[in-house]
Tab-separated table of C-alpha atoms and ligand atoms in Angstrom:
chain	number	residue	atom	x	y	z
D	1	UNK	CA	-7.741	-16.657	33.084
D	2	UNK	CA	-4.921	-16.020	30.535
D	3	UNK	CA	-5.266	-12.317	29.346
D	4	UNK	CA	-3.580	-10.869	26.307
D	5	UNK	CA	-3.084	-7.183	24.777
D	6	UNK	CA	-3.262	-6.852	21.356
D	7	UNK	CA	-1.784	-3.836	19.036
D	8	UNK	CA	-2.363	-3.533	15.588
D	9	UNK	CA	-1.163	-0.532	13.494
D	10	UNK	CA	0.076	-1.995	9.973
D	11	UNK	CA	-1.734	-0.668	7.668
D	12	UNK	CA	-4.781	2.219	8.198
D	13	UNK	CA	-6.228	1.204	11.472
D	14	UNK	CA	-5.069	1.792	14.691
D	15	UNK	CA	-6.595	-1.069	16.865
D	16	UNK	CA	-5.861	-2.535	20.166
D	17	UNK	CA	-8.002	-5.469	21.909
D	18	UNK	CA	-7.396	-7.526	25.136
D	19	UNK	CA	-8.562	-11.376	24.313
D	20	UNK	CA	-8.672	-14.288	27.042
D	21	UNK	CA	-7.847	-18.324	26.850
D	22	UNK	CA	-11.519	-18.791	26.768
D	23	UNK	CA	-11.771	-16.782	23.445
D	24	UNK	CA	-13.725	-14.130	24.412
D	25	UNK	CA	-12.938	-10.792	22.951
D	26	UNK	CA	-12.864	-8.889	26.400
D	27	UNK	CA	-13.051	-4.837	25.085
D	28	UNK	CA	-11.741	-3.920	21.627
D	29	UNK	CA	-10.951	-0.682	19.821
D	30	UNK	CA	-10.404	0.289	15.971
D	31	UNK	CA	-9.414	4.025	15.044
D	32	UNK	CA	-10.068	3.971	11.260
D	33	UNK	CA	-7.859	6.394	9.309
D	34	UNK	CA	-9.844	6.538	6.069
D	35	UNK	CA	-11.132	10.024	5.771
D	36	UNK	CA	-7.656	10.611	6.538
D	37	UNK	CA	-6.408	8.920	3.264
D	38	UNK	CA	-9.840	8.862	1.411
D	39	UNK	CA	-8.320	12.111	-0.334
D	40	UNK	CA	-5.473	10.441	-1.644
D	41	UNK	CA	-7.109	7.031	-3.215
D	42	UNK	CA	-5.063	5.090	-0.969
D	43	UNK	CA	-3.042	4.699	2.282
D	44	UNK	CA	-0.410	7.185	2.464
D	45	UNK	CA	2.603	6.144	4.277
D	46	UNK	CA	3.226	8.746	6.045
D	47	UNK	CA	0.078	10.217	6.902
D	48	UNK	CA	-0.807	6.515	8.593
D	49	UNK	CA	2.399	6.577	10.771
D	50	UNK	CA	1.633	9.834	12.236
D	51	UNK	CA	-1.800	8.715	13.105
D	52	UNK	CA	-1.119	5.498	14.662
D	53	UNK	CA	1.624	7.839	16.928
D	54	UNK	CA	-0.979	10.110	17.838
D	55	UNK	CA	-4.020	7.577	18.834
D	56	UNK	CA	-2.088	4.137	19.952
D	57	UNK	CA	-1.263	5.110	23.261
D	58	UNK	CA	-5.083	6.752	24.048
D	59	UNK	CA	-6.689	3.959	22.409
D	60	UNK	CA	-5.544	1.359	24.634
D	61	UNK	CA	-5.726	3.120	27.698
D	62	UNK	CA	-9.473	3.131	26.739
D	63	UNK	CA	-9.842	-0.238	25.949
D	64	UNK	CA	-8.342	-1.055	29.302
D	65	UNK	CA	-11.026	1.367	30.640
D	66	UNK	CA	-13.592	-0.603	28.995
D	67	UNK	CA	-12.644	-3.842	30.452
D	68	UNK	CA	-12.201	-1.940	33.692
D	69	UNK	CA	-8.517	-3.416	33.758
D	70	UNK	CA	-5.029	-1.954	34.149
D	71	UNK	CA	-2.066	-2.679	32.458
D	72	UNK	CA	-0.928	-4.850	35.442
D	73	UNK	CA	-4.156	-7.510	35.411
D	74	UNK	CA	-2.466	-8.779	31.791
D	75	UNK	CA	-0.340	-11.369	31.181
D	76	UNK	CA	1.020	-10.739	27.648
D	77	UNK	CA	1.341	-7.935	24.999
D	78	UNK	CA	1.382	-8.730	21.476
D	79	UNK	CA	2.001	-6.529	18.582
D	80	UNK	CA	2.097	-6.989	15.098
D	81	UNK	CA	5.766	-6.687	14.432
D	82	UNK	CA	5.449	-7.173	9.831
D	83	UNK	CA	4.657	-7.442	7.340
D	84	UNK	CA	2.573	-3.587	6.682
D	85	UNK	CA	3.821	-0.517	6.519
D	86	UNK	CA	7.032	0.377	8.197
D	87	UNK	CA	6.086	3.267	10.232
D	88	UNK	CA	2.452	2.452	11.641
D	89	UNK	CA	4.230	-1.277	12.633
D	90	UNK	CA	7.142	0.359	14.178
D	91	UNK	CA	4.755	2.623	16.241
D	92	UNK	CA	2.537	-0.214	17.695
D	93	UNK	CA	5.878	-2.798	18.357
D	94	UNK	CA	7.728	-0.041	19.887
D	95	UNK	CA	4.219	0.781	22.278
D	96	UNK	CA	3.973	-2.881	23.151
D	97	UNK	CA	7.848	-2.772	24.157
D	98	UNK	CA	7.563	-0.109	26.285
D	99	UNK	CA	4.251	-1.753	27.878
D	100	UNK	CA	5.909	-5.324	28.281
D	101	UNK	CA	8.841	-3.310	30.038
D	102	UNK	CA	6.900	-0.842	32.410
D	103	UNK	CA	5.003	-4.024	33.142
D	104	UNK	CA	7.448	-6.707	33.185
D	105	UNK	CA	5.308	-9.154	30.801
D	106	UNK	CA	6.025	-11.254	28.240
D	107	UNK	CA	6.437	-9.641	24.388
D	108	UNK	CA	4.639	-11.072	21.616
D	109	UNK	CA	5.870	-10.012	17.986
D	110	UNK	CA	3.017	-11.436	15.891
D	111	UNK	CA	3.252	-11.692	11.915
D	112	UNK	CA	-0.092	-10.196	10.570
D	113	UNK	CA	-0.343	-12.647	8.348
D	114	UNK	CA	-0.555	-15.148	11.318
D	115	UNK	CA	-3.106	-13.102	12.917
D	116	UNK	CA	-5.329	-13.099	10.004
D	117	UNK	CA	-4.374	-17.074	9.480
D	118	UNK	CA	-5.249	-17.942	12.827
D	119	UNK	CA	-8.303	-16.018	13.454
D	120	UNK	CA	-10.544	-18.306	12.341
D	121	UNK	CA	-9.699	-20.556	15.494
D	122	UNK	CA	-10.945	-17.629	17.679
D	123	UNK	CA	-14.832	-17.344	15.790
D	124	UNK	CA	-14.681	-21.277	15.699
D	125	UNK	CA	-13.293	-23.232	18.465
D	126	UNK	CA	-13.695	-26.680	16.465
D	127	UNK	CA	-11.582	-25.529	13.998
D	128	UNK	CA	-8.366	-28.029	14.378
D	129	UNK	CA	-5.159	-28.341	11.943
D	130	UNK	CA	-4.381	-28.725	9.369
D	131	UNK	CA	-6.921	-26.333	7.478
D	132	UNK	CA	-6.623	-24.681	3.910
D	133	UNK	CA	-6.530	-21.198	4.140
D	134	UNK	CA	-7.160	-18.492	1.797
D	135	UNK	CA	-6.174	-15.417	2.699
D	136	UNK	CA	-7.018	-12.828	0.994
D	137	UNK	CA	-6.552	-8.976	1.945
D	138	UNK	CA	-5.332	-5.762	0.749
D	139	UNK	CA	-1.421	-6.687	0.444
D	140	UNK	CA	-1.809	-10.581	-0.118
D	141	UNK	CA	-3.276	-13.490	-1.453
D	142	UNK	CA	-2.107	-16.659	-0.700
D	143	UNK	CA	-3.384	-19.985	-0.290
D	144	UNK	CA	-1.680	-21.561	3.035
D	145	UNK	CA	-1.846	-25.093	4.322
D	146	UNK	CA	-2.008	-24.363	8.093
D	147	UNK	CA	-0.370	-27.092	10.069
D	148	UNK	CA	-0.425	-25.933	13.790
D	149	UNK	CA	0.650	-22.841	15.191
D	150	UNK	CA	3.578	-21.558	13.769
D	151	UNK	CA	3.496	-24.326	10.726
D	152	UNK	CA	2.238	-22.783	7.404
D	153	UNK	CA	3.275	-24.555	4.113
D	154	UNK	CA	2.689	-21.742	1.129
D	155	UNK	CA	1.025	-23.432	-1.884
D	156	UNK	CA	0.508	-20.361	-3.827
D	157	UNK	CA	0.372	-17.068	-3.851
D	158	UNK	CA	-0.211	-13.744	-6.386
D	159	UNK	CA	2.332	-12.518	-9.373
D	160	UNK	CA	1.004	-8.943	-9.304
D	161	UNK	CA	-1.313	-7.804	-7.779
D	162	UNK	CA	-3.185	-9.191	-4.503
D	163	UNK	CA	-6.945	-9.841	-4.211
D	164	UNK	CA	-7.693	-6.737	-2.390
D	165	UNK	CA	-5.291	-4.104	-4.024
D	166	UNK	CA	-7.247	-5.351	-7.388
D	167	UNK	CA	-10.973	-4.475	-5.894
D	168	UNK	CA	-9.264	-1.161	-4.769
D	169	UNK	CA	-8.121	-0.087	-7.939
D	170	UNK	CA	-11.240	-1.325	-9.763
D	171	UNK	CA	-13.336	0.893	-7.366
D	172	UNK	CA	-11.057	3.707	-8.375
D	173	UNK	CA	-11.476	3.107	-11.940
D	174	UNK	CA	-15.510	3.626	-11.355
D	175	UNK	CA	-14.705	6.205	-8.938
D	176	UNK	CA	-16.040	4.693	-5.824
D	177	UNK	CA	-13.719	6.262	-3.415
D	178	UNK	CA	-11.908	4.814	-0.737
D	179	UNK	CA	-12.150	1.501	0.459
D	180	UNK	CA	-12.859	0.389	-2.919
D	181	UNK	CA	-13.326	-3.473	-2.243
D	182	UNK	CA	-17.177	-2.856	-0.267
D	183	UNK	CA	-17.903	-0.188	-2.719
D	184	UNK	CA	-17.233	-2.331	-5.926
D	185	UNK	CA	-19.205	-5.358	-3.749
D	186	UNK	CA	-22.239	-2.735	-3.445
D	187	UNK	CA	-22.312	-1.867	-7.085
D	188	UNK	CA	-21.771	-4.918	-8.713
D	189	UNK	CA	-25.406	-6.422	-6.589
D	190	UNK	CA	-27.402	-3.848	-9.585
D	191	UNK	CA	-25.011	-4.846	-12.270
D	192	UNK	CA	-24.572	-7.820	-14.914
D	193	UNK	CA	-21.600	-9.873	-14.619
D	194	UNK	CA	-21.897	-11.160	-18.404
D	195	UNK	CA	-22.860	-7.463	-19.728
D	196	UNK	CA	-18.960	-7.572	-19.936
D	197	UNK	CA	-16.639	-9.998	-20.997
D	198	UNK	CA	-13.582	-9.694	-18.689
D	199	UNK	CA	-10.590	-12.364	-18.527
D	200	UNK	CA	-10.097	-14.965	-15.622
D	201	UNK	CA	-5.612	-14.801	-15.691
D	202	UNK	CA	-4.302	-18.094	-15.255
D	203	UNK	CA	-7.515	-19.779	-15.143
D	204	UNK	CA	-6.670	-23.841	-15.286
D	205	UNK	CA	-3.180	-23.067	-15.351
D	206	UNK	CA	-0.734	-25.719	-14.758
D	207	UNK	CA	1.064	-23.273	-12.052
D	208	UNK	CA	-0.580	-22.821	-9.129
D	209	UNK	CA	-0.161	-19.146	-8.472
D	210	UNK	CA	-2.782	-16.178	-8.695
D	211	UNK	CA	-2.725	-12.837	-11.156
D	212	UNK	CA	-4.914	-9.581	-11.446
D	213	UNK	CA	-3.652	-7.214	-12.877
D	214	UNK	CA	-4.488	-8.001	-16.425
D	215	UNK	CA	-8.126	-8.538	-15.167
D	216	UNK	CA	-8.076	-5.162	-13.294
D	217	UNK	CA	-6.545	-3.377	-16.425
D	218	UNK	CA	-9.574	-5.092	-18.839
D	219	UNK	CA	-11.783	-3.535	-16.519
D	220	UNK	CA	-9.891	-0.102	-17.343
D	221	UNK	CA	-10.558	-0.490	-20.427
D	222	UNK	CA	-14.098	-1.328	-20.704
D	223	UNK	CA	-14.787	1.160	-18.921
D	224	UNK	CA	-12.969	3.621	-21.021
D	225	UNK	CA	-14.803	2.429	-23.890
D	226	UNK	CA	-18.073	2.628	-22.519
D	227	UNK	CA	-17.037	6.770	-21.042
D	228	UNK	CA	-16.058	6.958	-25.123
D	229	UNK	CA	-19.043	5.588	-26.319
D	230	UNK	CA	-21.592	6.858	-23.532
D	231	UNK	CA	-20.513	10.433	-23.682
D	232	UNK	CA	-21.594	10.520	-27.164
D	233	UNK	CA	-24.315	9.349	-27.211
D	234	UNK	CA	-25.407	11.093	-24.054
D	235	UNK	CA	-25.112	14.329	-25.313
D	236	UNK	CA	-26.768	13.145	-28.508
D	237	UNK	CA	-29.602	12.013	-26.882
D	238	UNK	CA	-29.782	15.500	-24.901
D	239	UNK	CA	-29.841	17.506	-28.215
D	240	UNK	CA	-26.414	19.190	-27.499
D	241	UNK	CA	-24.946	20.700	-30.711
D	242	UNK	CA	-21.474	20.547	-30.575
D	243	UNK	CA	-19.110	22.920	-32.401
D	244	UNK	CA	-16.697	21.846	-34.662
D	245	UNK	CA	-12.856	21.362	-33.115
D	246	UNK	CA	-10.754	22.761	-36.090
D	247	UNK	CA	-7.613	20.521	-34.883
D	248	UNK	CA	-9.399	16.981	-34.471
D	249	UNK	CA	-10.484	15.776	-38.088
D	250	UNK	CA	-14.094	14.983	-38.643
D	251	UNK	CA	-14.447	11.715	-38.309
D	252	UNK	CA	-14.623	9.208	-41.290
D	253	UNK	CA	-17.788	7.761	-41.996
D	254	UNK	CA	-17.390	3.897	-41.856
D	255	UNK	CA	-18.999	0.799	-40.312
D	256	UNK	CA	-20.550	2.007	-37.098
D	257	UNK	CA	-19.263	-0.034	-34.472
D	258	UNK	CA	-21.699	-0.594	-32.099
D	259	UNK	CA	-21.295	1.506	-28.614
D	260	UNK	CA	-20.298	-0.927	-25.480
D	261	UNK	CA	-24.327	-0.673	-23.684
D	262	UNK	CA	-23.542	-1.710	-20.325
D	263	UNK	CA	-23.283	0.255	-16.869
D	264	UNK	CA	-20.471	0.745	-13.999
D	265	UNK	CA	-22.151	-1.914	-11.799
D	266	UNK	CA	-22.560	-4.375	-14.866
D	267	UNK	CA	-17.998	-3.842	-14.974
D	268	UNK	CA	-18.104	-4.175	-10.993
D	269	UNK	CA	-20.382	-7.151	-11.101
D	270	UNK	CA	-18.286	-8.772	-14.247
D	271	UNK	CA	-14.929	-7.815	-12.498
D	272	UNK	CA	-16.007	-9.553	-9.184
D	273	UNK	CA	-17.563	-12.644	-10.811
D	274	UNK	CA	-13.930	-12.954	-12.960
D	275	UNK	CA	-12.379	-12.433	-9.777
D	276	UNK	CA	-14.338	-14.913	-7.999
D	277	UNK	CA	-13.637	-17.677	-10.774
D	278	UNK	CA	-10.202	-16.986	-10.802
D	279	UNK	CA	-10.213	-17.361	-6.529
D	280	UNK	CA	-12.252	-20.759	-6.915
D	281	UNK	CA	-10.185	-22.340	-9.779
D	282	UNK	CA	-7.362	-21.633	-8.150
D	283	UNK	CA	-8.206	-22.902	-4.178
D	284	UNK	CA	-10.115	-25.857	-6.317
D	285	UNK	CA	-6.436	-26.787	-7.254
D	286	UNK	CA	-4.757	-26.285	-4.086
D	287	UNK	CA	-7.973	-28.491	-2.470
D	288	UNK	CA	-7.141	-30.955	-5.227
D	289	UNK	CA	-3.216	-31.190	-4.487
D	290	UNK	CA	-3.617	-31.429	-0.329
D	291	UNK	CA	-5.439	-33.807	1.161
D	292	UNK	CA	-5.884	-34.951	5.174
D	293	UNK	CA	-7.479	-31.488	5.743
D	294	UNK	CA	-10.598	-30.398	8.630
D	295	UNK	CA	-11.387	-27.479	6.691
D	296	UNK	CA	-11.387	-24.550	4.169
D	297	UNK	CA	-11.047	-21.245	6.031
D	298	UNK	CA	-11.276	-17.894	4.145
D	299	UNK	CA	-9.218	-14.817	5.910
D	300	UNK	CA	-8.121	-11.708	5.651
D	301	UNK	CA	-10.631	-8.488	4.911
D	302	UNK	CA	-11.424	-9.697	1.073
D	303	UNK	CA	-13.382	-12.267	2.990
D	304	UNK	CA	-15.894	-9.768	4.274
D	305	UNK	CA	-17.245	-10.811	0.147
D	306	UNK	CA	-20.554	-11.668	0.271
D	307	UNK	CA	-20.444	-13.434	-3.417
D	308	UNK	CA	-16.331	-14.464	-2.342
D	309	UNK	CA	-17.800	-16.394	1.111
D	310	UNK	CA	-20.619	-17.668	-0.970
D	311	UNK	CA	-18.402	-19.801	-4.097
D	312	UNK	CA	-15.976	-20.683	-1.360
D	313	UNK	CA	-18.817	-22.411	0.489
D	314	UNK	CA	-20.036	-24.128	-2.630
D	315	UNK	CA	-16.394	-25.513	-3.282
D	316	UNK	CA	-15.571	-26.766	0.361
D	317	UNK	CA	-19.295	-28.478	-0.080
D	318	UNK	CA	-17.694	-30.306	-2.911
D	319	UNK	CA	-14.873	-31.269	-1.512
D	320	UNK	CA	-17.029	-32.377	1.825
D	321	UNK	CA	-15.177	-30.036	3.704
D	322	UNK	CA	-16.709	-27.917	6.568
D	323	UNK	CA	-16.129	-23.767	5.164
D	324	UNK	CA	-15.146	-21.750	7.875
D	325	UNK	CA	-15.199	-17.814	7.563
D	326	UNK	CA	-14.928	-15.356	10.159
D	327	UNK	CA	-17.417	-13.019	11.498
D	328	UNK	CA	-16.917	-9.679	9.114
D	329	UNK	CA	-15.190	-7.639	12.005
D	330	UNK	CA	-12.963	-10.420	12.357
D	331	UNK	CA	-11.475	-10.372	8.327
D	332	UNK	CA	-10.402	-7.063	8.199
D	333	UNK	CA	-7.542	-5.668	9.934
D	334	UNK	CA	-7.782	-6.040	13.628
D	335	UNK	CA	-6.824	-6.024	17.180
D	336	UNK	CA	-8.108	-9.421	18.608
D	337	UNK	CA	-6.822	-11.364	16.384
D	338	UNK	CA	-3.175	-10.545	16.955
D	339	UNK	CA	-4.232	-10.758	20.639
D	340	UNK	CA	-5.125	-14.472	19.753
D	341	UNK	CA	-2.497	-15.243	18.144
D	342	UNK	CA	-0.427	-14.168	21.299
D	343	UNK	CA	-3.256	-16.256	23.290
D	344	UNK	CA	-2.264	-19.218	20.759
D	345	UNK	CA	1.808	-18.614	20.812
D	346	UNK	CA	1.249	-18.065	24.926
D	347	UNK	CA	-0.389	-22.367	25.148
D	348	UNK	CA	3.255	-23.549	23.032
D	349	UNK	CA	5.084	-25.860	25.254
D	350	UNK	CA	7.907	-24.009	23.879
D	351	UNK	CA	6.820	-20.569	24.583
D	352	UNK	CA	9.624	-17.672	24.689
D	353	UNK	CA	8.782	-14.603	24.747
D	354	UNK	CA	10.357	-12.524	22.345
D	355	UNK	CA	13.467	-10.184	23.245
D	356	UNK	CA	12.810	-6.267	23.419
D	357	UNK	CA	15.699	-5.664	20.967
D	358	UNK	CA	13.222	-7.823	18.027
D	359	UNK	CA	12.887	-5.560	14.224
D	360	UNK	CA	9.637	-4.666	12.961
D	361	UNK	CA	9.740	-6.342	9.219
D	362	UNK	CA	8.308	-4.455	6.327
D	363	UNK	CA	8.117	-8.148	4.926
D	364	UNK	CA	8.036	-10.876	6.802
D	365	UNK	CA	6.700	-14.402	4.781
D	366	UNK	CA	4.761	-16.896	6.926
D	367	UNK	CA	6.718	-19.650	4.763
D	368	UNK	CA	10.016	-18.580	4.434
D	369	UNK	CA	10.664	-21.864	2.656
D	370	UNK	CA	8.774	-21.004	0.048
D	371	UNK	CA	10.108	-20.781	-3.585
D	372	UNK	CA	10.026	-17.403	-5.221
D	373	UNK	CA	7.523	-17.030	-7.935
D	374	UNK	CA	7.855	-16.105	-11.804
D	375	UNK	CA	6.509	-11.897	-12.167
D	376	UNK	CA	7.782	-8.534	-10.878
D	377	UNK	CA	6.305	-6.824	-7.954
D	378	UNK	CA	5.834	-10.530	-5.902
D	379	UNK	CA	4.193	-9.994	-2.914
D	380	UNK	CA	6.290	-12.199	0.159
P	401	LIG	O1	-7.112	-7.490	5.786
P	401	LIG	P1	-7.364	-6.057	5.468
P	401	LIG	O2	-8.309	-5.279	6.343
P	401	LIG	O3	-6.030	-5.248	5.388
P	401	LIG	C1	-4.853	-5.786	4.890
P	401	LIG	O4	-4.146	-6.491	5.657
P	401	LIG	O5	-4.623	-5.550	3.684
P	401	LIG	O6	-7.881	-6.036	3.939
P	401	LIG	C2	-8.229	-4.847	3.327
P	401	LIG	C3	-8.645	-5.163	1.909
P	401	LIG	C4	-8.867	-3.918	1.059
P	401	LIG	O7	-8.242	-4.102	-0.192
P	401	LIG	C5	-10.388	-3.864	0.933
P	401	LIG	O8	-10.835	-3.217	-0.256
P	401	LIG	C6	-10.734	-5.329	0.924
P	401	LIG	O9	-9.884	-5.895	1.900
P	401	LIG	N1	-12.142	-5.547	1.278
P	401	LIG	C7	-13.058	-6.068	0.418
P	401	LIG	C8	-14.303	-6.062	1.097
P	401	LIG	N2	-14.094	-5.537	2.351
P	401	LIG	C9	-12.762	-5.230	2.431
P	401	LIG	N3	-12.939	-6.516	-0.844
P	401	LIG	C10	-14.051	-6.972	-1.457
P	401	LIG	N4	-15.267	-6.980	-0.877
P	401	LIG	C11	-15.442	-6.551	0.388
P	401	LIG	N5	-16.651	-6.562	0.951
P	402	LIG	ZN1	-4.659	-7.545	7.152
């Protein structure tokens, strides 16, 4: 039985799995780094390349210890090589060199994006090509015609800001903390979604591409409004006399305009339900423009969506297309599915392994023939 390593460390978790042909997800590890950044808002850079140096090597000595294995009972080691975060990837490809060497196995340099595009194939083992994916995480969203291994025609992709970074900084606009995308998903199941009206960007637009940032920035601002709004009437309402501020005029009687009455969860329920119209518009158009398909597959950890999964399901229904998501643990960032898509590299006719001298790439598009889009900031 094929066995491969697997060695993730793009973004803010360290992970490391060992997968076999047979798809079974052997041991697996994931170091999470969040209360490591959680102080920050975000990832920091730095602070995730320093842990990834510090827990990669321990981490998959344990998972071999789980599987009861040693380095010599594998038969591949794949790392993800790009696109993420310079630092953590060169960490985890430079581990998975030195492995491949001490061991004399084969090197795997896997795009992420791959992993999370092929990942589906290891929940579902019906899953053949060519599929639609959408895949949607913290750094991209892209919808991908997947034509075998390797194959992946782009057929649109964001102008701003991806899927993911979008529920991240709407969480920090409510102040949800860090990871902002579950948080906003938890909030918005007591809110709304038409307490506030929020606009769906390119919605039935000729183009085929994705934007959020003017939806995330409406959500700024309605909730600014309703902070303006609230706090006055809040202390109103708790009989607190305020003194008089000598430098701000008093304000001019005039038509009252009436206070914005809705909640935090009714802006993360409105900014999800915008987002999720946006998402199904947009793969409705992509469905619409590619035909011969098996399936719609969702990847990538914006998947892990509850009310996401659920319109994509409705949509592949209409299209009579089987919907194929992956198991949560699966959609965000992890180790087995870069072992997999070693696993899936390793049964190419035309399998070489990759030389020991191979770059990590900050950026690294699964369709380099893809045309640049309109909008600064393009995410590859
Ligand atoms: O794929 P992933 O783990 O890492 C990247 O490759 O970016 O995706 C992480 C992104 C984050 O932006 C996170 O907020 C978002 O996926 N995410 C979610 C949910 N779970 C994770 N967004 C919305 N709802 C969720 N339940
Ligand atoms: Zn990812």
């Amino acid at each position: 039985m094929v066995l491969v390593l697997g060695i993730e460390s793009s973004c803010d978790e360290t992970a490391a799995a060992l997968v076999d042909g047979e798809r079974r997800i052997v041991a697996q590890r994931i170091a999470s780094q969040d209360d490591a950044h959680r102080p920050y808002g975000g990832v920091v850079p730095e602070i995730a390349a320093r842990a990834h140096a510090e827990r990669i090597a321990p981490l998959i000595a344990a998972v071999l210890a789980d599987a009861g294995l040693e380095l010599g009972d594998v038969d591949a080691i794949a790392a993800t090589a790009g696109p993420g975060l310079i630092g953590g990837v060169m960490v985890g490809l430079v581990t998975a060199k030195a492995l491949a060497m001490a061991s004399d196995k084969p090197l795997i340099a896997v795009n992420h994006l791959e992993g999370h595009a092929l990942s589906p194939r290891l929940a579902d083992p019906a899953l053949q090509f060519p599929y639609l994916l959408l895949l949607v995480s913290g750094g991209h969203c892209q919808v991908l015609r997947v034509e075998g291994v390797g194959q992946y025609r782009r057929l649109a992709t964001t102008i701003d800001d991806a899927l993911g970074e979008a529920f991240d900084k709407t969480a920090k606009i409510l102040g949800l903390g860090f990871p902002g995308g579950p948080a906003v998903e938890r909030l918005a199941r007591e809110g709304n979604p038409k307490a506030v009206p929020l606009p769906r960007p390119l919605l039935g637009s000729a183009e085929p591409h994705f934007s959020f940032a003017g939806l995330k920035s409406a959500a700024l601002r309605a909730k600014q409004a309703m902070d303006g709004a609230g706090a006055s009437t809040s202390s109103a309402r708790a009989g607190v006399v305020t003194k008089p501020n000598p430098a701000r005029p008093e304000p001019v009687e005039g038509p009252a305009l009436s206070p914005p009455s809705y909640t935090d969860a009714d802006i993360a329920a409105a900014f999800q339900q915008a987002a999720l119209d946006c998402v199904i518009d947009r793969t409705r158009r992509a469905l619409t423009e590619s035909g011969g398909l098996t399936a719609l597959v969702v990847a990538g950890g914006v998947a892990a969506n509850q009310t996401i999964r659920g319109g994509l399901e409705a949509l592949a229904a209409e299209f009579g297309l089987p919907f194929v998501a992956p198991p949560l643990a699966l959609c965000t960032d992890n180790a087995a599915m870069i072992a997999w898509a070693g696993q899936e590299r390793l049964a190419q006719n035309n399998f070489a392994p990759d030389p020991l001298d191979i770059a990590a790439r900050p950026r690294w598009p699964l369709d380099p023939d893809a045309a640049p889009v309109r909008g600064a900031g393009v995410k590859a």
